[in-house]
Short mmCIF file of C-alpha atoms in Angstrom, two decimals:
data_model
loop_
_atom_site.label_atom_id
_atom_site.label_comp_id
_atom_site.label_asym_id
_atom_site.label_seq_id
_atom_site.Cartn_x
_atom_site.Cartn_y
_atom_site.Cartn_z
CA UNK A 55 0.00 0.00 0.00
CA UNK A 56 2.78 2.36 0.91
CA UNK A 57 4.49 1.48 -2.35
CA UNK A 58 1.33 2.26 -4.34
CA UNK A 59 0.80 5.51 -2.51
CA UNK A 60 4.41 6.49 -3.02
CA UNK A 61 4.23 5.68 -6.70
CA UNK A 62 1.02 7.64 -7.09
CA UNK A 63 2.46 10.58 -5.28
CA UNK A 64 5.61 10.58 -7.38
CA UNK A 65 3.65 10.37 -10.60
CA UNK A 66 1.36 13.14 -9.40
CA UNK A 67 4.32 15.36 -8.64
CA UNK A 68 5.87 14.40 -11.96
CA UNK A 69 2.68 15.25 -13.83
CA UNK A 70 2.34 18.49 -11.91
CA UNK A 71 5.97 19.37 -12.59
CA UNK A 72 5.48 18.62 -16.27
CA UNK A 73 2.36 20.75 -16.38
CA UNK A 74 4.15 23.58 -14.57
CA UNK A 75 7.08 23.43 -16.99
CA UNK A 76 4.97 24.16 -20.05
CA UNK A 77 3.95 27.72 -19.19
CA UNK A 78 7.47 28.31 -17.87
CA UNK A 79 8.94 27.37 -21.25
CA UNK A 80 6.45 29.58 -23.07
CA UNK A 81 7.23 32.48 -20.74
CA UNK A 82 10.97 31.98 -21.27
CA UNK A 83 10.55 31.96 -25.04
CA UNK A 84 8.27 34.98 -24.92
CA UNK A 85 10.81 36.91 -22.90
CA UNK A 86 13.61 35.87 -25.28
CA UNK A 87 11.89 37.58 -28.26
CA UNK A 88 10.06 40.48 -26.60
CA UNK A 89 10.95 44.06 -27.38
CA UNK A 90 10.69 46.58 -24.53
CA UNK A 91 7.25 47.94 -23.78
CA UNK A 92 4.44 46.67 -25.97
CA UNK A 93 6.35 46.96 -29.24
CA UNK A 94 6.30 43.27 -30.15
CA UNK A 95 2.52 43.18 -29.82
CA UNK A 96 2.18 46.46 -31.71
CA UNK A 97 4.34 45.31 -34.61
CA UNK A 98 2.46 42.01 -34.87
CA UNK A 99 -0.85 43.88 -34.98
CA UNK A 100 0.51 46.11 -37.74
CA UNK A 101 1.53 43.02 -39.70
CA UNK A 102 -1.93 41.47 -39.33
CA UNK A 103 -3.55 44.74 -40.39
CA UNK A 104 -1.37 45.16 -43.48
CA UNK A 105 -1.90 41.59 -44.67
CA UNK A 106 -5.65 41.70 -43.99
CA UNK A 107 -6.05 44.97 -45.85
CA UNK A 108 -4.03 43.70 -48.80
CA UNK A 109 -6.05 40.49 -48.99
CA UNK A 110 -9.30 42.45 -48.76
CA UNK A 111 -8.43 44.25 -52.00
CA UNK A 112 -8.26 40.85 -53.75
CA UNK A 113 -11.57 39.77 -52.26
CA UNK A 114 -13.15 42.93 -53.69
CA UNK A 115 -11.68 42.14 -57.10
CA UNK A 116 -12.82 38.52 -56.96
CA UNK A 117 -16.38 39.58 -56.05
CA UNK A 118 -16.29 42.35 -58.68
CA UNK A 119 -16.85 44.97 -56.03
CA UNK A 120 -15.47 48.05 -57.72
CA UNK A 121 -15.35 51.48 -56.16
CA UNK A 122 -13.39 54.65 -56.63
CA UNK A 123 -10.00 54.26 -55.03
CA UNK A 124 -9.83 50.45 -55.14
CA UNK A 125 -6.94 50.53 -57.60
CA UNK A 126 -5.06 52.96 -55.34
CA UNK A 127 -5.83 50.87 -52.25
CA UNK A 128 -4.54 47.77 -54.03
CA UNK A 129 -1.42 49.57 -55.23
CA UNK A 130 -0.57 50.76 -51.72
CA UNK A 131 -1.46 47.66 -49.70
CA UNK A 132 -1.49 44.49 -51.81
CA UNK A 133 1.71 42.82 -50.66
CA UNK A 134 2.32 40.85 -53.87
CA UNK A 135 2.70 44.01 -55.96
CA UNK A 136 5.81 45.09 -54.04
CA UNK A 137 7.08 48.67 -53.86
CA UNK A 138 4.31 49.69 -51.46
CA UNK A 139 3.57 50.07 -47.74
CA UNK A 140 4.05 46.38 -46.77
CA UNK A 141 7.38 46.39 -48.65
CA UNK A 142 8.45 49.58 -46.85
CA UNK A 143 7.48 48.12 -43.47
CA UNK A 144 9.32 44.84 -44.11
CA UNK A 145 12.39 46.75 -45.33
CA UNK A 146 12.49 48.75 -42.11
CA UNK A 147 12.16 45.63 -39.95
CA UNK A 148 15.06 43.93 -41.72
CA UNK A 149 17.20 47.06 -41.50
CA UNK A 150 16.48 47.32 -37.76
CA UNK A 151 17.69 43.72 -37.41
CA UNK A 152 20.89 44.70 -39.24
CA UNK A 153 21.37 47.73 -37.00
CA UNK A 154 20.75 45.76 -33.82
CA UNK A 155 23.10 42.93 -34.87
CA UNK A 156 25.80 45.54 -35.59
CA UNK A 157 25.52 46.89 -32.03
CA UNK A 158 25.62 43.36 -30.62
CA UNK A 159 28.78 42.70 -32.66
CA UNK A 160 30.41 45.89 -31.36
CA UNK A 161 29.51 45.04 -27.77
CA UNK A 162 30.76 41.46 -28.21
CA UNK A 163 34.05 42.66 -29.66
CA UNK A 164 34.56 45.14 -26.81
CA UNK A 165 34.05 42.34 -24.27
CA UNK A 166 36.41 39.95 -26.08
CA UNK A 167 33.64 37.62 -27.28
CA UNK A 168 35.11 35.24 -29.87
CA UNK A 169 31.86 35.27 -31.85
CA UNK A 170 31.84 38.99 -32.64
CA UNK A 171 32.59 38.34 -36.32
CA UNK A 172 29.54 36.08 -36.57
CA UNK A 173 27.37 38.83 -35.08
CA UNK A 174 28.85 41.26 -37.61
CA UNK A 175 28.10 38.79 -40.37
CA UNK A 176 24.46 38.67 -39.29
CA UNK A 177 24.33 42.45 -39.58
CA UNK A 178 25.68 42.35 -43.13
CA UNK A 179 23.24 39.60 -44.12
CA UNK A 180 20.22 41.48 -42.81
CA UNK A 181 21.40 44.71 -44.42
CA UNK A 182 21.42 42.83 -47.74
CA UNK A 183 17.99 41.32 -47.04
CA UNK A 184 16.67 44.81 -46.37
CA UNK A 185 18.11 46.06 -49.66
CA UNK A 186 16.75 43.03 -51.49
CA UNK A 187 13.28 43.58 -50.03
CA UNK A 188 13.32 47.18 -51.22
CA UNK A 189 14.92 46.68 -54.65
CA UNK A 190 13.64 43.12 -55.33
CA UNK A 191 17.11 41.97 -56.39
CA UNK A 192 16.23 38.27 -56.23
CA UNK A 193 13.39 38.80 -58.71
CA UNK A 194 15.96 39.67 -61.39
CA UNK A 195 17.25 36.08 -61.55
CA UNK A 196 13.87 34.34 -61.76
CA UNK A 197 13.35 34.41 -65.53
CA UNK A 198 16.99 33.70 -66.55
CA UNK A 199 17.22 30.76 -64.13
CA UNK A 200 13.83 29.37 -65.09
CA UNK A 201 14.65 29.50 -68.79
CA UNK A 202 18.22 28.22 -68.54
CA UNK A 203 17.34 25.34 -66.20
CA UNK A 204 13.86 24.65 -67.64
CA UNK A 205 12.26 24.95 -64.22
CA UNK A 206 8.56 24.78 -63.49
CA UNK A 207 6.04 23.57 -60.94
CA UNK A 208 7.10 24.41 -57.39
CA UNK A 209 10.30 25.96 -58.81
CA UNK A 210 8.48 28.45 -61.03
CA UNK A 211 9.98 31.24 -58.90
CA UNK A 212 13.45 29.96 -59.70
CA UNK A 213 15.43 32.05 -57.20
CA UNK A 214 14.69 29.37 -54.59
CA UNK A 215 17.20 27.02 -56.23
CA UNK A 216 19.88 29.55 -55.27
CA UNK A 217 18.40 30.38 -51.87
CA UNK A 218 18.26 26.81 -50.53
CA UNK A 219 22.01 26.06 -50.94
CA UNK A 220 22.84 29.46 -49.43
CA UNK A 221 20.68 28.68 -46.41
CA UNK A 222 22.43 25.32 -45.98
CA UNK A 223 25.88 26.96 -46.16
CA UNK A 224 24.77 29.62 -43.67
CA UNK A 225 23.51 26.93 -41.27
CA UNK A 226 26.81 25.05 -41.44
CA UNK A 227 28.90 28.19 -40.86
CA UNK A 228 26.76 29.40 -37.96
CA UNK A 229 26.11 26.06 -36.23
CA UNK A 230 28.91 26.40 -33.63
CA UNK A 231 27.98 30.04 -33.05
CA UNK A 232 24.38 29.02 -32.45
CA UNK A 233 25.31 26.25 -30.03
CA UNK A 234 27.47 28.68 -28.05
CA UNK A 235 24.50 30.95 -27.30
CA UNK A 236 22.38 30.73 -24.13
CA UNK A 237 19.52 28.25 -24.43
CA UNK A 238 16.67 30.67 -24.98
CA UNK A 239 18.66 32.90 -27.31
CA UNK A 240 19.37 29.77 -29.33
CA UNK A 241 15.69 28.79 -29.35
CA UNK A 242 14.66 32.33 -30.34
CA UNK A 243 17.12 32.38 -33.24
CA UNK A 244 16.00 28.96 -34.47
CA UNK A 245 12.28 29.78 -34.29
CA UNK A 246 12.65 33.18 -35.96
CA UNK A 247 14.89 31.67 -38.65
CA UNK A 248 12.51 28.79 -39.37
CA UNK A 249 9.55 31.19 -39.57
CA UNK A 250 11.37 33.57 -41.92
CA UNK A 251 13.05 31.02 -44.21
CA UNK A 252 10.04 28.69 -44.15
CA UNK A 253 7.88 31.55 -45.38
CA UNK A 254 10.36 32.99 -47.88
CA UNK A 255 11.22 29.64 -49.49
CA UNK A 256 8.51 27.16 -48.49
CA UNK A 257 5.49 29.41 -49.07
CA UNK A 258 7.08 30.73 -52.28
CA UNK A 259 7.09 27.17 -53.64
CA UNK A 260 3.49 26.59 -52.55
CA UNK A 261 2.55 29.88 -54.17
CA UNK A 262 4.19 28.73 -57.40
CA UNK A 263 2.02 25.60 -57.44
CA UNK A 264 -1.10 27.70 -56.86
CA UNK A 265 -0.15 30.05 -59.69
CA UNK A 266 0.27 27.09 -62.03
CA UNK A 267 -3.14 25.73 -61.04
CA UNK A 268 -5.25 28.87 -60.61
CA UNK A 269 -3.28 31.88 -61.85
CA UNK A 270 -2.05 35.03 -60.14
CA UNK A 271 -5.57 36.45 -59.69
CA UNK A 272 -6.90 33.63 -57.50
CA UNK A 273 -7.79 34.12 -53.86
CA UNK A 274 -5.83 30.98 -52.97
CA UNK A 275 -2.65 32.47 -54.38
CA UNK A 276 -3.38 35.78 -52.63
CA UNK A 277 -3.82 33.90 -49.34
CA UNK A 278 -0.56 31.97 -49.78
CA UNK A 279 1.28 35.16 -50.69
CA UNK A 280 -0.21 36.89 -47.65
CA UNK A 281 0.93 34.08 -45.34
CA UNK A 282 4.39 34.28 -46.90
CA UNK A 283 4.76 38.04 -46.47
CA UNK A 284 3.20 38.07 -43.01
CA UNK A 285 5.37 35.22 -41.74
CA UNK A 286 8.51 36.87 -43.12
CA UNK A 287 7.64 40.03 -41.19
CA UNK A 288 6.86 38.00 -38.07
CA UNK A 289 10.20 36.20 -38.31
CA UNK A 290 11.95 39.57 -38.56
CA UNK A 291 10.08 40.89 -35.50
CA UNK A 292 11.00 37.80 -33.47
CA UNK A 293 14.64 38.07 -34.51
CA UNK A 294 14.70 41.79 -33.71
CA UNK A 295 13.39 40.98 -30.25
CA UNK A 296 15.97 38.22 -29.77
CA UNK A 297 18.79 40.58 -30.79
CA UNK A 298 17.50 43.29 -28.47
CA UNK A 299 17.41 40.85 -25.54
CA UNK A 300 20.90 39.56 -26.38
CA UNK A 301 22.28 43.11 -26.54
CA UNK A 302 20.70 44.10 -23.22
CA UNK A 303 22.11 41.02 -21.48
CA UNK A 304 25.59 41.68 -22.89
CA UNK A 305 25.37 45.20 -21.48
CA UNK A 306 24.15 43.89 -18.12
CA UNK A 307 20.77 45.61 -18.27
CA UNK A 308 17.20 44.35 -18.01
CA UNK A 309 16.22 43.36 -21.57
CA UNK A 310 12.56 44.22 -20.94
CA UNK A 311 13.05 47.65 -19.42
CA UNK A 312 13.40 50.34 -22.09
CA UNK A 313 16.57 52.38 -21.93
CA UNK A 314 16.23 56.18 -21.79
CA UNK A 315 17.23 56.34 -25.48
CA UNK A 316 14.63 53.73 -26.42
CA UNK A 317 11.92 55.57 -24.47
CA UNK A 318 12.89 58.86 -26.08
CA UNK A 319 12.63 57.36 -29.58
CA UNK A 320 9.76 54.89 -29.31
CA UNK A 321 7.73 55.17 -26.16
CA UNK A 322 6.66 57.10 -23.13
CA UNK A 323 8.39 56.77 -19.74
CA UNK A 324 7.11 54.01 -17.54
CA UNK A 325 6.52 51.40 -20.22
CA UNK A 326 8.47 48.33 -19.24
CA UNK A 327 6.36 45.23 -19.41
CA UNK A 328 7.12 42.58 -22.02
CA UNK A 329 4.75 42.23 -24.94
#
């Protein structure tokens, strides 16, 4: 009887401990990607709003709901057209990641961190991604690659055949750097990277299949493109938060309390709770 009771008690404590660990893990992850104040939540809401508004313009077109200004609304907000407000917003997010990674690299170098060159490399990569988002550099290789390699189907947007090997090389080069980071920084980098690359490459291939089946004007393609663009922005927001937390910890400050400079630029005094 004592044995049964003991076993039951242990399993109860084990189950309770397991249950308690789940919210703790979520809280730890949340804190590892949260910008000071409510900026993570605000940026995510902006992303949802931009994607929803862009998709709504395609719903109007599909239902033949025409009104004065629809063309302008579509031009400004439909994410698949590029060169508009969603593109501008995504460009800024990526550039902020580059800027934040640069400061992390400088702080790491000043403290003698052996990985400061890897941080600097991240800054350069995100600066390029920001430029590419603005100028659509990768779009320039789609037609030449598709014609020279006779690509189709999921590889209709042929730049992915270049992107995938580059991602693999990046992963190999940065593996030791990643493993050297604190646990939750590592998790935050992996999650944000999977979200961003999964959207940029994976959803691009799904979108290609939908274009082949239904054309560019279909709501299914518009939905896939919206998920792609929204997830890319979300990945950038998560990575920006992870970089901000990493920088604050390197500087020995509370990562979720805005610095005076941050408050002066982005928020009012007294905001300090995580998103």
